[in-house]
Structure formats: structure tokens, C-alpha cells
């Protein structure tokens, strides 16, 4: 009895993208379901324009399909997706020649059924992220919002793990420092 | 290799917290961290804050999904059929319990607070009733003669000789017993009976016999009132009681009062005032009002922009149990900034749902037109964050019998409980509204 496509590993699903027919579409849908949030979150945090986010988000998934067409084996699909997304984001930032600033007002994630405290804290964290350098902010986003391990982040940004570790830890420490006056009221 | 690099790095205990929470610390780093945590209270607080931030980030990671139009665009561009994007499935039990928790959190506290408020208002209503309502005929121990007589068709109103009341100097006593006397004194009796509610007036007849009715012992100087009730049949209860003029009521002490007989149970109370217009008179009114924040204090900033104009609206209803007092309930949606007490005083400009019970008193005011009345409305209720009280002082203009306009100043106090910290909000605002009376 054949197991459902949804239970396939990422590598198996990526391999199915090289095939034709219904399985390819199913494999793509499952991968999209698994990782679209991560890709979207990364785009959303790095870029500040909805249209730009839309374009990069779409291009990322299309490039995944194109890459699968070459028939090569891929072990870490989410890292690969985020690397594509990251390169696209940085291309846009280079073209713009300006630092993309995450807007305070425009940083509200569409989180449903969220407590007021959580929403407020999200806004505070987003504000604190604005004050970080690009390197630190990216490391923070990839670790905190995308849930990648230090090793996976190192793969995505093509830097040593020790560098990633330093960036993540220092970014989090700086965020906490910035939020410290506010966090007193939230202490559990 | 990675471990070697780990160990080669020097991190402060604060930084080790994040390595530990990210699951990237080794044994040595964990030992260092735990040793520091054991005797450093500040580091413990830092650890708690890091956990809190981590939880918030987890929420974002788990709950954020790309918009549906993004999904459709990707699938269309890829040549696939756009699916209805399904986020990670939520276990049914978890979904239900989460919904239940949300309902309890958002509605439970306001409803519980409102219940307490409504109960308080109900008790206030019953306390105030005795002082405001005049019972038309109340047997008094030493001046009342109650006698049951048989009623027949030829003499529907039977009056037996009654005694003279001795305390009638300030009151007018009349006697009843004959239709003749009833006719002669119809004008005066109607004056007295005008204060009786229609249901009681339909069943009771009062007559005046200033020259003494048949079978009575009253005199012109001391007329006596006789009220006779056709019910219960076949016996009729005739009460010769001093009925004070409406404007000359002197509250009786409990010692002077008797329990009213069962036959009086269905009689309705007389309301002291009978000025025209429905506004404020017994009945029900519904109101809608706007709340415009002036300031919250002390030393707090009120972010008006945080709430749209529709965020400061209240709806409610009032039951006017007397001419000048009412109880009811209200639901408002308004900006109530919440402040944490203590270090790092954080402000949360939140638009909250407020539900509470109301008690209102209004009265004529010397020098004002009769259709303009000052009023005081007290509210006791709560929000999802804790109990809250309101006091609204204003004036009400009864433009038309069923419509009145109010304007006033409202103060609100909210005690908020947030993450184990007690906070407070004090707010002052303009209130303007419309009331519809039924």
C-alpha cells in the first residue's frame, strides 16, 4: 500500500517535483504547506513592501520548481528555499541602494486570536529589530521566526556556525536590552 | 569541530541564556549558566524575559501564514490548481479548548463583573423603593379600621360606621357609603384618586362626604375616606383609613406599619411625581452614546489615534422603576489604556469591551426648565482585564416624550490584572447620547 504524499520526507517530495503529473502537484502543495510560512515571514521581515514581498515570495517557489527540474538531490529543502529567498531579497536591496527599514506600523503580523499582550510585544520586538544591523537582524529572523538551527542558518547565509552563533546570541541580547524597560510589566 | 568552536567562545551568563534556550549550548555552558542563575536574581529575571520573548516569537512562527492571494498567485504561476491553503491542522480538542479559553477570557470576566454590578443595582433599587413610592392605602395600626362586609348589588359600596381619626389635622378624611355622596364629591375624590394607579383605581372607589355619609360618624370638619374593594367576592374589604394627600406624605416608621392584607397584593404603587412626558417615568428606555476621551491619568498619555471613532460607543437599556431612578445594563467598546505598576511602566492602549450594571438617578433642579434634568449614572462592571466602575454626571433634555438627549462627563476606573501585575486605569471623558423611551 502506497503511503500518502503528505507523509513523504522533504527530499522525497523534492524528487517528485522532477516528475510529471498529479504527484508533482501534490508534492509541491505539501512542500508549500510545510514551508510557505517560513518563506513569507522571512520576506516580510526583510522587505517592507507588500508588492515586493509578493514578487519575491512567488519567485522563490518558482525557482524551487526550476531547480527540481534539474533532477539533483536536495537534503535540506527549507534551507534551500530560504537561500533562494535571501538572494532575491538582497538583489532587491542592492537595486534599491537603500537600507530596507521594517516599518513600525506595517509590522503587524496577521495573527488571529491573539492576546493584546502578545500583539503589543510583537510590535515591541519588531521595533527593537529595526535597531539591529542587517546581519544581526537576519540571524535573529532566521533563528527566531523561521526556527532554523544555527547550522541551518549557516547553510543559508553561507557563514561559519560560530559566526551565526555570535550573531544570534548578540542579536537576542540586544533585543532584550532594548525591550528591558517594557518587559518588566510582562514578567510571568 | 562545532563543539570546539563552542568552547572557544566566551559568552557572558546573559548570552548563555540564549544559547541554552536555543538548544545550542554544551554541557560546560549549561553548568556555567545554572551556577550563575542559582545566586543571581537579576539573571533570573533576564531568563524569564527571554522565555517570554521566545514564546511570543513561537506564536508568530506558528500562526502566521501567507495571504490567500499570495498562494493563488504562486500556484497559478506554477501551472497548478490553487488550493485553499490549509495551515497546519489543529487538533480538534485543542481547537475547541482554545476557543473555549478565548470565550472565557474575553467574555467571562465582563459578564461576571456585570452580574455583580447588576446584583448591586438590584439591591440598590429595592432599598430605594420604599422611600420613593407611596402605597395608596396603608393600614395604620392605630388609625385604621378594617372590616369585611358583604356586598350586594343594591349596595355595592357598603360603609360601616367608622371612627374618627384623631391625627387628621394635616390630612383630609372623607367618608364613603352612598352613591349620593360619591356624586357630590366627585371632583375632590378624583383629586385624591388621581394618584392611584389605574389598576387599583378601577377596583377601588373613593368618595367624599364632607357632611357625613349615611352611617358614618364623620363630620364636615373631619371627613373620612372610605376605600372599598370589590374583590375578593363575595366579601368586600372596606378600609377606613386616613389617606394623606399625595404631597403631604409623611413616611411611617416601621413600628406604625402593618403588613398589608392579601387583598392589597395586586394594588400598584403610586409614583410620587406625575409630570408629563415619558422620559424618566416608569418604563423602559434604551440609549446609545458616544464617549470622547479627554484624558487618562495620572501622568498618562491617551493615544486617541489608537481607537477609531466607532471604538468609543455604548449601548444600554434602563428600567425606570420610579419616576427618578432606574437600573439597567450597558455594553461599551472604548479605549481604556492599561498601565502596569512598578518598574518599566508599560502602557497598553487597548480598546476593550465593558459590560456592567447601571443605576441612575435624575431630578428636577431649581432654576432649570422642567424638561432639563441633571442625572447621575453609576456603573459597576468589568472588562477582560478586570473590574471597572463608571460615574457619569450630566444633564438630560427631554426633547419629546419618547426621546431625550444627554450630555455629561464620565469618569472610569479600571483595575487590570496582567501577567501577575496589578495595573490601573483612570480616565475622564465626554459622554453624549440619545435615549428612547417606551
XYZ file of C-alpha atoms in Angstrom:
626
model
C 0.000 0.000 0.000
C 1.464 3.314 -1.086
C 1.866 5.892 1.658
C 0.252 9.283 1.167
C 2.354 12.025 -0.354
C 1.894 14.158 2.720
C 3.981 11.685 4.718
C 6.972 11.882 2.371
C 10.210 13.430 3.512
C 11.330 16.735 2.071
C 13.932 15.036 -0.054
C 11.374 12.600 -1.479
C 8.981 15.432 -2.203
C 11.671 17.429 -3.910
C 12.479 14.443 -6.073
C 8.833 14.141 -7.036
C 8.950 17.684 -8.369
C 11.126 16.324 -11.154
C 8.318 14.032 -12.316
C 5.210 14.893 -14.265
C 1.557 14.626 -13.461
C -0.517 14.719 -10.356
C 2.225 13.614 -7.980
C 4.314 16.627 -8.861
C 1.476 18.958 -7.998
C 0.778 17.108 -4.784
C 4.444 17.215 -3.798
C 4.588 20.920 -4.462
C 1.437 21.507 -2.423
C 2.827 19.586 0.552
C 6.130 21.448 0.451
C 4.278 24.724 0.162
C 2.132 23.815 3.146
C 5.217 22.966 5.188
C 7.400 25.943 4.402
C 5.368 28.788 2.937
C 5.047 30.431 6.348
C 8.790 30.485 6.846
C 9.435 31.967 3.442
C 6.705 34.505 3.885
C 7.947 35.510 7.329
C 11.472 35.990 6.079
C 10.332 38.142 3.141
C 8.013 40.059 5.389
C 10.735 40.843 7.882
C 13.395 41.785 5.378
C 11.286 43.723 2.886
C 8.847 46.422 3.746
C 6.708 46.497 0.675
C 3.786 44.185 0.132
C 4.276 44.083 -3.628
C 7.949 43.309 -3.244
C 7.147 40.589 -0.745
C 4.613 39.132 -3.145
C 7.096 39.106 -6.029
C 9.924 37.576 -4.028
C 7.616 35.024 -2.446
C 6.348 33.887 -5.839
C 9.786 33.865 -7.444
C 11.173 31.733 -4.612
C 8.690 28.950 -5.242
C 9.085 29.098 -8.993
C 12.848 28.783 -8.630
C 12.330 25.778 -6.398
C 10.418 24.139 -9.219
C 13.047 25.119 -11.757
C 15.822 23.730 -9.567
C 13.932 20.472 -9.139
C 13.727 20.191 -12.888
C 17.480 19.596 -12.977
C 16.921 16.342 -11.134
C 19.512 16.772 -8.429
C 19.077 15.515 -4.900
C 18.442 18.014 -2.142
C 18.817 17.223 1.547
C 17.709 20.428 3.196
C 14.757 21.889 1.369
C 13.839 24.682 3.843
C 17.424 25.950 3.883
C 17.458 25.876 0.114
C 14.172 27.785 -0.058
C 15.392 30.430 2.356
C 18.658 30.790 0.480
C 16.744 31.482 -2.721
C 14.538 33.922 -0.883
C 17.504 35.620 0.766
C 19.327 36.081 -2.534
C 16.227 37.572 -4.099
C 15.760 39.943 -1.173
C 19.335 41.105 -1.300
C 19.122 41.638 -5.062
C 16.214 43.953 -4.448
C 18.025 45.753 -1.674
C 21.060 46.248 -3.887
C 18.906 47.706 -6.605
C 17.205 50.000 -4.167
C 20.639 51.002 -2.760
C 18.962 51.907 0.445
C 18.589 50.086 3.647
C 15.203 48.494 3.802
C 13.629 49.511 7.047
C 10.966 47.476 8.664
C 8.174 49.890 9.328
C 6.792 50.055 12.818
C 3.206 50.418 11.675
C 3.494 47.885 8.911
C 4.874 45.108 11.025
C 1.656 43.722 12.332
C 1.508 40.071 11.545
C -1.950 38.805 10.766
C -2.023 36.591 13.805
C -5.550 35.564 14.608
C -6.995 35.253 18.036
C -4.083 36.912 19.682
C -3.960 38.376 23.142
C -3.370 42.067 23.440
C -0.142 41.488 25.314
C 1.218 39.276 22.592
C 0.366 41.779 19.890
C 1.940 44.561 21.829
C 5.030 42.503 22.490
C 5.297 41.617 18.811
C 5.238 45.277 17.947
C 7.892 45.998 20.530
C 10.099 43.210 19.212
C 9.679 44.457 15.661
C 10.686 47.926 16.777
C 13.731 46.540 18.510
C 14.688 44.624 15.361
C 14.806 47.885 13.466
C 17.681 48.945 15.626
C 19.832 45.952 14.756
C 22.278 45.790 11.903
C 21.270 43.792 8.853
C 23.471 40.845 9.787
C 22.154 40.581 13.292
C 18.563 41.080 12.221
C 18.760 38.378 9.593
C 20.286 35.926 12.039
C 17.567 36.731 14.547
C 14.772 36.294 11.987
C 16.100 33.029 10.663
C 16.511 31.579 14.111
C 13.511 33.016 15.915
C 10.866 33.356 13.216
C 11.969 30.533 10.943
C 13.036 28.121 13.627
C 16.284 27.164 11.934
C 19.158 25.719 13.888
C 22.472 27.535 13.923
C 23.815 25.004 11.470
C 20.907 25.515 9.086
C 21.334 29.260 9.293
C 24.985 28.817 8.482
C 23.960 26.935 5.357
C 21.520 29.603 4.320
C 23.785 32.586 4.776
C 26.956 30.693 3.919
C 28.824 31.663 7.050
C 30.550 29.578 9.760
C 28.389 28.270 12.580
C 30.448 30.203 15.099
C 29.627 33.438 13.313
C 25.970 32.521 13.261
C 26.078 31.678 16.924
C 27.592 35.002 17.784
C 25.112 36.912 15.690
C 22.060 35.143 17.040
C 23.113 35.379 20.662
C 24.160 39.020 20.439
C 21.056 39.937 18.439
C 18.823 38.389 21.075
C 20.774 40.015 23.840
C 20.444 43.418 22.169
C 16.720 42.908 21.607
C 16.285 42.090 25.257
C 18.315 45.122 26.242
C 16.126 47.376 24.130
C 12.943 45.806 25.467
C 14.079 45.645 29.071
C 12.118 48.720 30.253
C 8.946 47.255 28.757
C 9.456 43.650 29.687
C 9.236 44.409 33.381
C 5.477 44.690 33.009
C 5.254 41.373 31.225
C 7.302 39.306 33.583
C 5.488 35.982 34.004
C 34.607 20.861 15.447
C 31.452 22.663 16.327
C 31.904 21.769 19.949
C 35.433 23.013 19.899
C 34.288 26.280 18.441
C 31.571 26.426 21.062
C 34.004 26.078 23.864
C 36.392 28.537 22.370
C 33.784 31.250 22.508
C 33.447 33.278 25.634
C 29.917 34.246 26.469
C 28.560 36.141 29.387
C 25.927 34.404 31.521
C 23.293 36.623 29.877
C 24.320 35.439 26.447
C 24.439 31.845 27.625
C 20.722 32.104 28.344
C 20.002 32.371 24.634
C 22.345 29.581 23.723
C 20.603 27.398 26.262
C 17.071 28.334 25.152
C 18.007 27.751 21.523
C 19.248 24.298 22.426
C 22.744 25.132 21.231
C 24.687 25.136 24.488
C 27.001 22.391 25.560
C 27.369 20.833 28.994
C 30.009 23.240 30.237
C 27.997 26.262 29.183
C 24.890 24.872 30.849
C 26.753 24.306 34.098
C 28.118 27.828 33.986
C 24.676 29.224 33.356
C 22.956 27.243 36.114
C 25.633 28.198 38.609
C 25.126 31.856 37.781
C 21.332 31.547 37.907
C 21.456 30.000 41.350
C 22.607 33.157 43.065
C 21.820 36.000 40.641
C 18.282 37.348 40.913
C 18.772 39.760 38.047
C 19.883 36.958 35.791
C 16.795 35.002 36.804
C 14.617 37.924 35.708
C 16.533 38.107 32.481
C 15.924 34.424 31.957
C 12.188 34.895 32.476
C 12.105 37.745 29.988
C 13.974 35.685 27.420
C 11.426 32.905 27.837
C 8.597 35.397 27.367
C 10.098 36.800 24.181
C 10.719 33.273 22.951
C 7.083 32.315 23.482
C 5.901 35.356 21.579
C 8.193 34.538 18.694
C 6.930 30.959 18.693
C 3.392 32.260 18.392
C 4.303 34.313 15.366
C 6.093 31.379 13.800
C 3.153 29.040 14.302
C 0.331 31.380 13.482
C 1.487 33.458 10.546
C 0.614 32.214 7.076
C 0.939 33.811 3.667
C -2.189 35.556 2.439
C -4.500 33.540 0.239
C -3.899 35.784 -2.765
C -0.149 35.089 -2.498
C -0.886 31.371 -2.555
C -3.171 31.640 -5.547
C -0.593 33.647 -7.453
C 2.178 31.124 -6.780
C 0.103 28.132 -7.812
C -1.236 29.852 -10.899
C 2.269 30.853 -11.970
C 3.431 27.260 -11.394
C 0.592 25.928 -13.527
C -1.173 24.199 -10.646
C -4.648 24.496 -9.338
C -4.644 26.973 -6.476
C -5.679 25.104 -3.348
C -7.482 26.603 -0.444
C -4.456 26.999 1.734
C -4.764 24.918 4.816
C -2.478 25.874 7.648
C -1.087 23.190 9.869
C -4.039 21.221 11.194
C -5.052 21.980 14.714
C -6.237 19.041 16.799
C -9.978 19.277 17.293
C -9.765 19.061 21.045
C -7.112 21.742 21.147
C -9.139 23.933 18.835
C -12.243 23.617 20.987
C -10.411 24.178 24.204
C -8.614 27.164 22.684
C -11.947 28.619 21.579
C -13.450 27.986 24.972
C -10.482 29.617 26.643
C -10.809 32.614 24.354
C -14.503 32.975 25.119
C -13.944 32.712 28.844
C -11.078 35.164 28.735
C -12.893 37.733 26.664
C -16.438 37.382 27.895
C -16.277 35.579 31.205
C -14.789 38.328 33.311
C -17.003 41.104 31.898
C -20.119 39.003 32.318
C -19.198 38.012 35.860
C -18.453 41.631 36.698
C -21.679 42.740 35.081
C -23.617 40.178 37.105
C -22.144 41.536 40.310
C -22.901 45.050 39.120
C -26.470 44.175 38.205
C -26.971 42.471 41.558
C -25.703 45.542 43.348
C -28.021 47.747 41.333
C -30.943 45.442 42.069
C -30.256 45.721 45.778
C -29.993 49.485 45.432
C -33.321 49.509 43.626
C -35.077 47.617 46.368
C -33.511 49.771 49.029
C -34.617 52.947 47.345
C -38.118 51.806 46.541
C -39.641 52.387 49.976
C -38.511 55.963 50.059
C -39.822 56.804 46.690
C -43.137 55.093 46.305
C -46.298 55.849 48.169
C -48.620 53.000 48.819
C -52.131 54.365 48.258
C -53.800 52.856 51.260
C -51.745 51.510 54.039
C -53.419 50.281 57.188
C -52.032 52.028 60.171
C -52.200 50.293 63.478
C -53.958 52.931 65.468
C -55.986 54.780 62.897
C -57.320 52.102 60.627
C -60.457 50.091 60.857
C -60.661 47.129 58.564
C -63.950 45.369 58.300
C -65.198 42.726 55.981
C -68.734 43.275 54.800
C -70.991 41.502 52.419
C -71.575 43.127 49.092
C -74.853 43.053 47.245
C -75.992 44.556 44.045
C -78.185 47.225 45.599
C -75.482 48.460 47.805
C -72.275 47.814 46.018
C -70.324 50.008 48.302
C -71.007 49.385 51.890
C -69.640 51.571 54.511
C -69.884 50.787 58.114
C -69.641 53.374 60.799
C -66.110 54.279 61.249
C -64.268 56.044 63.899
C -62.823 59.480 63.501
C -59.210 59.678 63.036
C -57.555 61.785 65.592
C -54.490 62.632 63.682
C -56.263 64.233 60.784
C -55.255 67.799 61.294
C -52.934 67.782 58.379
C -54.880 65.291 56.371
C -58.323 65.280 54.898
C -60.621 62.462 55.902
C -63.635 61.579 53.860
C -66.292 59.003 54.240
C -67.868 56.764 51.676
C -71.018 54.712 51.715
C -73.529 56.156 49.374
C -73.652 56.894 45.716
C -75.151 60.256 46.531
C -72.157 61.305 48.475
C -69.995 59.880 45.781
C -71.540 62.168 43.197
C -71.358 65.251 45.374
C -67.754 64.930 45.949
C -66.614 63.533 42.659
C -64.295 66.427 41.997
C -62.484 66.102 45.246
C -62.315 62.339 45.167
C -60.874 62.351 41.726
C -58.167 64.619 43.012
C -57.259 62.070 45.572
C -57.728 59.103 43.358
C -55.637 60.608 40.634
C -52.604 59.355 42.364
C -53.711 55.780 42.271
C -52.518 53.536 39.567
C -55.199 52.670 37.057
C -55.479 49.042 38.041
C -56.129 49.991 41.602
C -58.332 52.887 40.633
C -60.563 50.574 38.606
C -61.299 48.467 41.569
C -61.356 50.946 44.359
C -63.835 53.699 44.831
C -63.327 56.673 46.991
C -65.870 59.204 47.914
C -66.071 62.300 49.937
C -68.842 63.198 52.269
C -67.980 66.339 53.950
C -71.388 66.458 55.576
C -71.195 62.898 56.720
C -72.335 59.957 54.695
C -75.019 57.523 55.624
C -73.997 55.512 58.538
C -70.885 57.431 59.177
C -69.788 59.389 62.108
C -67.659 61.843 60.293
C -68.274 65.494 60.375
C -67.721 68.314 57.972
C -64.575 69.192 59.761
C -63.330 65.699 59.780
C -64.258 63.973 56.573
C -63.259 60.363 56.277
C -62.092 58.438 53.270
C -63.507 55.043 52.682
C -61.987 52.892 50.052
C -63.884 49.794 49.178
C -62.609 46.974 47.071
C -64.961 44.760 45.113
C -62.543 41.850 45.450
C -62.453 39.388 46.884
C -66.017 38.252 46.303
C -68.426 37.707 47.918
C -66.907 39.548 50.819
C -65.625 43.019 50.352
C -62.909 44.608 52.209
C -63.683 48.102 53.318
C -60.949 50.138 54.699
C -61.440 53.332 56.520
C -58.053 54.738 56.526
C -56.551 58.153 56.582
C -55.301 58.813 53.107
C -52.839 61.568 53.061
C -52.756 63.948 50.184
C -50.090 62.998 47.788
C -47.914 65.949 48.539
C -48.208 65.589 52.266
C -46.891 62.153 52.804
C -45.011 61.568 55.971
C -43.003 58.367 55.949
C -44.178 55.983 58.585
C -41.888 54.270 60.925
C -41.795 50.522 60.708
C -43.481 50.285 64.084
C -46.536 52.037 62.730
C -46.899 49.814 59.740
C -48.776 46.627 59.373
C -48.377 44.031 56.760
C -50.883 44.780 54.029
C -53.664 42.278 53.755
C -53.668 39.843 50.925
C -56.400 41.747 49.154
C -53.969 44.600 48.613
C -51.404 42.446 46.996
C -52.453 43.331 43.482
C -52.613 47.042 44.052
C -49.986 49.026 42.290
C -47.920 51.691 43.949
C -48.405 55.360 43.310
C -45.452 57.241 41.997
C -44.764 60.448 43.734
C -44.328 62.549 40.647
C -46.657 62.634 37.729
C -45.170 65.191 35.466
C -45.905 64.816 31.778
C -43.633 63.030 29.365
C -42.338 59.547 29.282
C -38.725 60.387 29.857
C -37.875 59.269 33.307
C -41.324 57.990 34.044
C -41.844 54.315 34.779
C -40.962 52.207 31.828
C -38.013 51.123 29.798
C -35.600 53.221 27.853
C -32.779 52.307 25.545
C -29.850 54.517 24.851
C -26.843 54.840 22.639
C -23.978 57.126 23.474
C -20.599 58.199 22.289
C -17.593 58.508 24.566
C -14.908 61.001 23.719
C -11.762 60.605 25.784
C -10.404 63.727 27.376
C -7.517 62.224 29.244
C -6.356 59.337 31.293
C -4.325 59.976 34.360
C -2.277 60.340 36.400
C 0.528 61.404 34.131
C -0.573 59.211 31.314
C -0.891 59.816 27.614
C -4.103 58.856 25.923
C -3.499 57.743 22.390
C -6.700 58.775 20.709
C -5.480 57.528 17.358
C -5.344 54.027 18.693
C -9.107 53.858 18.626
C -11.391 54.661 15.789
C -14.496 56.697 16.274
C -16.555 53.545 16.396
C -14.450 52.201 19.219
C -15.974 54.533 21.775
C -19.607 53.616 21.701
C -22.006 52.427 24.348
C -25.409 50.779 24.174
C -27.685 50.105 27.075
C -31.136 49.877 28.496
C -32.679 51.180 31.679
C -35.703 50.089 33.619
C -37.230 53.112 35.341
C -38.646 51.606 38.473
C -39.637 55.015 39.730
C -40.016 58.493 38.407
C -36.439 59.425 39.106
C -34.491 56.214 39.469
C -33.592 53.451 37.102
C -31.437 50.376 36.822
C -30.091 48.725 33.730
C -27.156 47.373 31.847
C -24.712 48.766 29.366
C -22.148 47.485 26.914
C -19.429 49.814 25.727
C -16.460 49.461 23.475
C -13.969 52.094 24.369
C -10.351 52.992 24.727
C -9.133 52.096 28.178
C -5.371 52.397 28.426
C -3.881 49.913 30.836
C -0.838 50.755 32.843
C 1.403 48.406 34.709
C 2.523 49.416 38.081
C 6.136 49.215 39.011
C 9.363 49.408 37.120
C 9.192 49.891 33.389
C 5.658 51.166 33.450
C 4.263 49.968 30.160
C 1.199 51.426 28.555
C -1.233 49.387 26.592
C -3.690 51.411 24.557
C -6.393 48.875 24.356
C -9.918 49.105 23.065
C -11.898 46.971 25.427
C -15.395 45.649 25.822
C -17.003 46.876 29.005
C -20.162 45.286 30.381
C -21.820 46.468 33.544
C -24.886 47.179 35.571
C -26.208 50.724 35.894
C -28.073 52.732 38.453
C -29.349 56.147 37.507
C -30.948 58.951 39.432
C -32.344 62.110 37.907
C -34.167 65.006 39.410
C -35.570 68.429 38.782
C -33.195 71.194 39.503
C -34.202 74.624 40.756
C -33.866 77.227 38.083
C -33.847 74.748 35.228
C -36.694 74.079 32.868
C -38.717 71.065 33.769
C -37.650 69.241 30.622
C -33.999 69.568 31.541
C -32.886 67.333 34.359
C -29.491 66.656 35.853
C -28.711 62.973 36.238
C -26.100 60.761 37.798
C -25.409 57.316 36.375
C -23.227 54.856 38.211
C -21.913 51.724 36.574
C -20.251 48.682 38.004
C -18.883 46.117 35.615
C -15.719 44.952 34.074
C -13.539 44.172 31.108
C -11.489 41.161 30.156
C -8.706 42.603 32.270
C -10.598 43.204 35.469
C -13.392 45.038 37.241
C -14.240 48.598 36.456
C -16.521 51.338 37.717
C -18.022 54.343 36.000
C -19.698 57.543 37.111
C -21.445 59.786 34.623
C -22.729 63.188 35.658
C -24.719 65.099 33.095
C -27.915 66.750 32.029
C -30.759 65.268 30.080
C -33.033 67.227 27.803
C -36.360 65.605 27.065
C -36.954 66.898 23.593
C -40.003 64.806 23.029
C -41.965 62.345 25.096
C -40.053 59.375 23.766
C -36.754 60.980 23.086
C -34.155 62.654 25.221
C -30.636 63.871 24.679
C -27.925 63.653 27.276
C -24.557 65.270 27.720
C -22.154 64.701 30.540
C -18.731 63.962 31.873
C -17.771 60.420 32.745
C -15.003 59.051 34.886
C -13.846 55.475 34.646
C -11.593 53.445 36.871
C -10.288 50.062 35.852
C -8.221 47.668 37.871
C -6.331 45.462 35.479
C -4.588 42.199 36.141
C -1.919 41.491 33.622
C 0.773 38.853 33.797
C 0.601 38.780 37.540
C 0.902 42.531 37.854
C -1.915 44.735 39.057
C -2.393 47.844 36.951
C -4.902 50.627 36.887
C -6.570 52.997 34.511
C -8.274 56.212 35.368
C -9.992 58.026 32.578
C -12.180 61.060 32.099
C -14.329 61.518 29.015
C -17.223 63.382 27.480
C -20.396 61.421 27.001
C -23.189 62.313 24.633
C -26.174 60.196 23.838
C -29.730 59.634 22.792
C -32.376 57.820 24.810
C -35.566 56.307 23.512
C -38.368 55.698 25.980
C -41.003 53.017 25.749
